PDB file of C-alpha atoms in Angstrom:
ATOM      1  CA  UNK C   1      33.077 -17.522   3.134  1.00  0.00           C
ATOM      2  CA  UNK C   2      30.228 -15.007   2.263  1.00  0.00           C
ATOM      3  CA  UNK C   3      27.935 -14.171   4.987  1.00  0.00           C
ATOM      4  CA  UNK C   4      24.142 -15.504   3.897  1.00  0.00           C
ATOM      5  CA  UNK C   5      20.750 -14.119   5.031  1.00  0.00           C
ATOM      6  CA  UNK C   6      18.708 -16.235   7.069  1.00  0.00           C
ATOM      7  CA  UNK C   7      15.694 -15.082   5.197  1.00  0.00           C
ATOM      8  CA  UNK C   8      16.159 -14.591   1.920  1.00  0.00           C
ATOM      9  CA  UNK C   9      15.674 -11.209   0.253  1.00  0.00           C
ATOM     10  CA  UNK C  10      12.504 -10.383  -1.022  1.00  0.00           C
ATOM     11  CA  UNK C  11      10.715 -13.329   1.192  1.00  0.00           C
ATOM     12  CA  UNK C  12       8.500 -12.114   4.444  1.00  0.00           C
ATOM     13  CA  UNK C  13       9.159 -14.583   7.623  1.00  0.00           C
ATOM     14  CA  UNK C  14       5.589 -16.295   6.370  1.00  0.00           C
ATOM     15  CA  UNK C  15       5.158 -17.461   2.937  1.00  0.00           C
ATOM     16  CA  UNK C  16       2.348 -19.253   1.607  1.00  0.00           C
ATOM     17  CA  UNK C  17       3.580 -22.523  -0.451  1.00  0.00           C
ATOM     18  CA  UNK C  18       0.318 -23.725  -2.809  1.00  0.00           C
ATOM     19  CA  UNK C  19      -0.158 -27.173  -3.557  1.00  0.00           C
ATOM     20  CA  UNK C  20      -2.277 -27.126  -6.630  1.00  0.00           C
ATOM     21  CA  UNK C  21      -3.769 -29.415  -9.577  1.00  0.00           C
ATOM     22  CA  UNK C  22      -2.284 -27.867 -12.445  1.00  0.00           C
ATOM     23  CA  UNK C  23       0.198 -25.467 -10.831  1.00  0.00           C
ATOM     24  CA  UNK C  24       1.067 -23.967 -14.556  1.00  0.00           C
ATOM     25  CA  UNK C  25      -2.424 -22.531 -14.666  1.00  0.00           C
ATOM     26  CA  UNK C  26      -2.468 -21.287 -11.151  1.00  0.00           C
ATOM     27  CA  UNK C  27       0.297 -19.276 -12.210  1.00  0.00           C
ATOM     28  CA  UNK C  28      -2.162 -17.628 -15.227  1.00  0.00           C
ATOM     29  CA  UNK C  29      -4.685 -17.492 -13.005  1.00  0.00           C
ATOM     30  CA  UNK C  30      -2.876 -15.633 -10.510  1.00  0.00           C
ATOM     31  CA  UNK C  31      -1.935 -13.278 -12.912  1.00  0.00           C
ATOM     32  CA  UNK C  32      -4.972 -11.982 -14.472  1.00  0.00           C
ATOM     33  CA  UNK C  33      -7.005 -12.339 -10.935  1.00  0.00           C
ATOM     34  CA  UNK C  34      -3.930 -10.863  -8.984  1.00  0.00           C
ATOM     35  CA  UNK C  35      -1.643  -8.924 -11.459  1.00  0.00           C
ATOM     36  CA  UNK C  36       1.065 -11.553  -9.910  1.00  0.00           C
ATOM     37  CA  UNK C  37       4.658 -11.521 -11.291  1.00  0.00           C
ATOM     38  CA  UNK C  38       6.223 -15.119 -12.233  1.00  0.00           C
ATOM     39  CA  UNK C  39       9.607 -15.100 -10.748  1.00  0.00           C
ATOM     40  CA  UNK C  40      10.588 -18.624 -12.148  1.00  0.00           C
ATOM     41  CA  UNK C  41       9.016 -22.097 -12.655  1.00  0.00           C
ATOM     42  CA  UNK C  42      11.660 -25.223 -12.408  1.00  0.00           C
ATOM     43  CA  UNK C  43      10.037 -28.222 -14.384  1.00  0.00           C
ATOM     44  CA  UNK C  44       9.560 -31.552 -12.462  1.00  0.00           C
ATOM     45  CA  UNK C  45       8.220 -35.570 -13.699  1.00  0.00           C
ATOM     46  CA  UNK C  46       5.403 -35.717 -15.865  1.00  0.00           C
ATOM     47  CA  UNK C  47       5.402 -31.891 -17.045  1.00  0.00           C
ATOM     48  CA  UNK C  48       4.147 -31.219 -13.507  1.00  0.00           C
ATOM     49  CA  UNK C  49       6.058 -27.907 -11.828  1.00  0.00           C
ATOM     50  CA  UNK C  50       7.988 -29.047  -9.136  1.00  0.00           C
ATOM     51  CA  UNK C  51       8.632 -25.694  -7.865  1.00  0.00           C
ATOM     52  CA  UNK C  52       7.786 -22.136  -8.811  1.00  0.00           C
ATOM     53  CA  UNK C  53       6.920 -18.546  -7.352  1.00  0.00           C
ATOM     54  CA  UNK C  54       5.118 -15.604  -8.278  1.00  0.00           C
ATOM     55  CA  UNK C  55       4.965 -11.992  -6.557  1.00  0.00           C
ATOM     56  CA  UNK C  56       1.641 -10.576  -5.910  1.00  0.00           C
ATOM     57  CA  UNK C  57       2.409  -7.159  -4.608  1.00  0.00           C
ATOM     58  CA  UNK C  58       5.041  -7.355  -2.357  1.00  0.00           C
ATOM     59  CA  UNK C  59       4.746 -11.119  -1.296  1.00  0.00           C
ATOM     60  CA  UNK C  60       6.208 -14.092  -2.582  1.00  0.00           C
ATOM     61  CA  UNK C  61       3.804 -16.588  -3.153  1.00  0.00           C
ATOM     62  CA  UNK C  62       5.594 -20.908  -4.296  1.00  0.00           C
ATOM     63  CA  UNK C  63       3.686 -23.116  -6.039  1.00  0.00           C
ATOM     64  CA  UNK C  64       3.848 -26.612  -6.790  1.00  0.00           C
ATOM     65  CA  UNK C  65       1.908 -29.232  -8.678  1.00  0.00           C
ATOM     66  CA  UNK C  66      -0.289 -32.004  -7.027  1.00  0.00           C
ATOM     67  CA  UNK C  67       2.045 -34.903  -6.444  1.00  0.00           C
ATOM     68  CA  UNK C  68      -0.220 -37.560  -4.534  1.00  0.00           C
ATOM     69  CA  UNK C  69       2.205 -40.360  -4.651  1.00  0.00           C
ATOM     70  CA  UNK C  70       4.579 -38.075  -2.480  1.00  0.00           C
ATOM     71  CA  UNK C  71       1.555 -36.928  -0.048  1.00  0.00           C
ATOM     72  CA  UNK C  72       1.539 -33.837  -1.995  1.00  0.00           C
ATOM     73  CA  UNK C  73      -2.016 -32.777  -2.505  1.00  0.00           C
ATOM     74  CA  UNK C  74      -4.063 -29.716  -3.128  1.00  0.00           C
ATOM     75  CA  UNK C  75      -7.510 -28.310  -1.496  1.00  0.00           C
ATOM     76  CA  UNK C  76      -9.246 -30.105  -5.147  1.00  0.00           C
ATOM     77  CA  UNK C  77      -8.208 -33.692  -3.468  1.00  0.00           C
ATOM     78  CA  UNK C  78      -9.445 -32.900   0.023  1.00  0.00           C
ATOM     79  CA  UNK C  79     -12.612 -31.611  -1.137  1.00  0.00           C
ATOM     80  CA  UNK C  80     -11.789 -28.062   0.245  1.00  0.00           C
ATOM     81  CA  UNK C  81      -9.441 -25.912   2.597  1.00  0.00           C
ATOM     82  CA  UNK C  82      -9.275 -24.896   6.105  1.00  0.00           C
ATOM     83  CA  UNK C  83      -7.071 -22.122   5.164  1.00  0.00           C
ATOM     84  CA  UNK C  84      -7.875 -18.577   4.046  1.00  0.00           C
ATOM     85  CA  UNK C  85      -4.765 -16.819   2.068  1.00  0.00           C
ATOM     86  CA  UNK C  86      -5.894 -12.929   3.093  1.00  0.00           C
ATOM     87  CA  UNK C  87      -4.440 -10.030   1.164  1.00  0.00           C
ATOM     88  CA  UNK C  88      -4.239  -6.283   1.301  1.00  0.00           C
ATOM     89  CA  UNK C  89      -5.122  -4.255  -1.196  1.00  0.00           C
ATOM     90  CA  UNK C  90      -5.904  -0.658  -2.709  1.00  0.00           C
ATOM     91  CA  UNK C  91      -9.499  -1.472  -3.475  1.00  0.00           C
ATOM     92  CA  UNK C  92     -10.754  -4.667  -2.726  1.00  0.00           C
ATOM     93  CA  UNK C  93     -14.283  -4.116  -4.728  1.00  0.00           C
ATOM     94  CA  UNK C  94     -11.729  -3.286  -8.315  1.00  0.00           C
ATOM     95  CA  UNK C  95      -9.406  -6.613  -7.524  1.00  0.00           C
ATOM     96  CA  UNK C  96     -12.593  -8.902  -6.172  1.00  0.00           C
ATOM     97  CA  UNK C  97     -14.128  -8.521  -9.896  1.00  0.00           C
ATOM     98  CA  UNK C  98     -10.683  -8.786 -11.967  1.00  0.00           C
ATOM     99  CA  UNK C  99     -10.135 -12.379  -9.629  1.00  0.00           C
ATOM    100  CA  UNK C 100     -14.074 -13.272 -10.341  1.00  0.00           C
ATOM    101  CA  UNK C 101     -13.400 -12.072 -14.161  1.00  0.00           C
ATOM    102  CA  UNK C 102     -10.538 -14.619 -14.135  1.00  0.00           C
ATOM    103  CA  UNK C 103     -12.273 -17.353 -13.124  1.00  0.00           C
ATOM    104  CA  UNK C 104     -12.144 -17.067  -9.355  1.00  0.00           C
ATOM    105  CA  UNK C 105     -15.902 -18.419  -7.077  1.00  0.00           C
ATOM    106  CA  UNK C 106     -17.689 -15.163  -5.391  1.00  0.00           C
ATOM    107  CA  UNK C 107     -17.608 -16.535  -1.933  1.00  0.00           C
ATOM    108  CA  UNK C 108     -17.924 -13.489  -0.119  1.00  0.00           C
ATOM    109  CA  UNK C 109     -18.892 -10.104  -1.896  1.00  0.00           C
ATOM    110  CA  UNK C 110     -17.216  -6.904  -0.364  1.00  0.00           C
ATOM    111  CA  UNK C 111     -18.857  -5.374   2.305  1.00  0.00           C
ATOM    112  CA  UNK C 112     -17.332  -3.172   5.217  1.00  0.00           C
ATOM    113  CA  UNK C 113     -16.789  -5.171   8.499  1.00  0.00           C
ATOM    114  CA  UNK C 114     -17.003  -4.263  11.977  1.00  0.00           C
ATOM    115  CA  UNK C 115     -12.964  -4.717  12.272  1.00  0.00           C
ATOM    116  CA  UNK C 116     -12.680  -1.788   9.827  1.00  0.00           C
ATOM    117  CA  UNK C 117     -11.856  -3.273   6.638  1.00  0.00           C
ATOM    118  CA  UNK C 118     -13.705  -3.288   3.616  1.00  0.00           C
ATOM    119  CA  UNK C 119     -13.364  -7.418   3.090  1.00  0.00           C
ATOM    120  CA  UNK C 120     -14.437 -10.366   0.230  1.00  0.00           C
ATOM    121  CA  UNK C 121     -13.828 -13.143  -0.315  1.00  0.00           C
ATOM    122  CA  UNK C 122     -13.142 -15.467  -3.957  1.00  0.00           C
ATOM    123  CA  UNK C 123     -12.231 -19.135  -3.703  1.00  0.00           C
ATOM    124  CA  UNK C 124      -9.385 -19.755  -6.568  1.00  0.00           C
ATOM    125  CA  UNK C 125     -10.160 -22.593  -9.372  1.00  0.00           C
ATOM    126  CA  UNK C 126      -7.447 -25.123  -8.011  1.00  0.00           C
ATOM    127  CA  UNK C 127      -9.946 -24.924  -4.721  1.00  0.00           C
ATOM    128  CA  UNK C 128      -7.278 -22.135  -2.535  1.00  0.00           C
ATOM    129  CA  UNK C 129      -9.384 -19.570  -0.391  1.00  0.00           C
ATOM    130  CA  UNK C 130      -8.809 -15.913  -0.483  1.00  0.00           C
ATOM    131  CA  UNK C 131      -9.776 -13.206   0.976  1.00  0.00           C
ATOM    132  CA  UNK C 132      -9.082  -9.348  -0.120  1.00  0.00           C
ATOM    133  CA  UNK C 133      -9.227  -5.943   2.404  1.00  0.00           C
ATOM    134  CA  UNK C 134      -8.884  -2.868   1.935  1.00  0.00           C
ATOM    135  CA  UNK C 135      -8.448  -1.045   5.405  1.00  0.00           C
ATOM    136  CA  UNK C 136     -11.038   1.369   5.592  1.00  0.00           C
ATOM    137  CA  UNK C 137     -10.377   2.658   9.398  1.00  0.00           C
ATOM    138  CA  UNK C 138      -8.649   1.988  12.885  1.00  0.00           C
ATOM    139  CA  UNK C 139     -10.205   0.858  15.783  1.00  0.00           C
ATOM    140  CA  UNK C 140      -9.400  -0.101  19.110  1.00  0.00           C
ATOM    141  CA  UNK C 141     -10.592  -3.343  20.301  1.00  0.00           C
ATOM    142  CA  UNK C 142     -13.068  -2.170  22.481  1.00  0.00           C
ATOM    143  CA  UNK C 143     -14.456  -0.519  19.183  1.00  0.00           C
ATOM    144  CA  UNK C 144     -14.344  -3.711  17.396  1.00  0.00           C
ATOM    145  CA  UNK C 145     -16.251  -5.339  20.052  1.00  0.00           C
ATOM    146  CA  UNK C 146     -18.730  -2.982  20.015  1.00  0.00           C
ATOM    147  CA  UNK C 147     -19.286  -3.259  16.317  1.00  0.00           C
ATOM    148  CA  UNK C 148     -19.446  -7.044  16.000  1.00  0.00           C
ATOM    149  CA  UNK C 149     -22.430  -7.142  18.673  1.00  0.00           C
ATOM    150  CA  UNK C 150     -24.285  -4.302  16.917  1.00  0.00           C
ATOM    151  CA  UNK C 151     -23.584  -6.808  13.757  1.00  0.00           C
ATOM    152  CA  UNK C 152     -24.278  -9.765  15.330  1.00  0.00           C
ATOM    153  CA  UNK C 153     -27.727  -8.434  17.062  1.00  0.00           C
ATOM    154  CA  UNK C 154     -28.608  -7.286  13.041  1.00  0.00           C
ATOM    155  CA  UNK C 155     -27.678  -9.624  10.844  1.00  0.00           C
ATOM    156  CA  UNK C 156     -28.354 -12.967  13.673  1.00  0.00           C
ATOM    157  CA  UNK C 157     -30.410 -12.161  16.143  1.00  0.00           C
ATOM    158  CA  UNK C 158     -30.362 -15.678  17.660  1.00  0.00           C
ATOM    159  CA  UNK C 159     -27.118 -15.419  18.325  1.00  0.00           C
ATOM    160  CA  UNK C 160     -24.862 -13.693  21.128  1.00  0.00           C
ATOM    161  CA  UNK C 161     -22.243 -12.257  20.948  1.00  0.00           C
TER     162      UNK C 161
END
């Protein structure tokens, strides 16, 4: 019997699965914002894709279609999403306007934050958040500190810190 890997190859030990409404155009969408890679697409009821995933630099990303009658729904059905998918890249201000070119929501434009990165922030047309860094420098904790109270005394002064 052939020894399997507990985590496949290719796969990180976190992968984000997207539910979305119209997971077939996610997949375009993720491709011109993202340069994404389809790695395969298997077909499910009604047209719908009942499983598929794409590479976006060196992450898997799956994807499935909304199925509601299987409690299957997207961020479109719930109005919105807690979650933020966040992603590393070689310069965030280049791949912030190719995902806004494609069709993406300027939620965030890039601006250098007080954790060091240079950060955005697009939400996706089938409603998914994400953000996009580029890390800019290292800092210690006590240096991030530092920087978000000089931020926070700036940009809100009615706020502490």
């Amino acid at each position: 019997m052939t020894q399997v890997a507990p985590i496949p190859e290719g796969f990180h030990t976190i992968t984000p699965h997207l539910v979305c409404e119209g997971a077939a155009d996610a997949i375009e969408f993720y491709k011109k914002a993202f340069n994404a890679v389809e790695m395969g697409r298997m077909p499910g009821p009604g047209g719908k894709v009942m499983h598929a995933q794409v590479k976006i630099g060196s992450s898997i990303v799956m994807l499935v279609d909304d199925f509601p009658e299987w409690g299957s729904i997207g961020p479109k059905a719930l109005k919105g999403s807690p979650v933020v998918i966040h992603m590393y890249v070689e310069d965030v201000d280049a791949v912030y306007k190719q995902a806004v070119d494609a069709g993406g929501t300027p939620k965030m434009p890039p601006a250098d934050m007080f954790w060091g990165d240079r950060y955005g922030m697009v939400t996706d047309p089938f409603g998914h958040l994400w953000s996009i860094a580029t890390h800019k420098r290292d800092m210690t904790p006590e240096q991030m500190q530092q920087e978000m109270q000089k931020s926070m005394s700036e940009n809100c002064p009615d706020q502490k810190a």
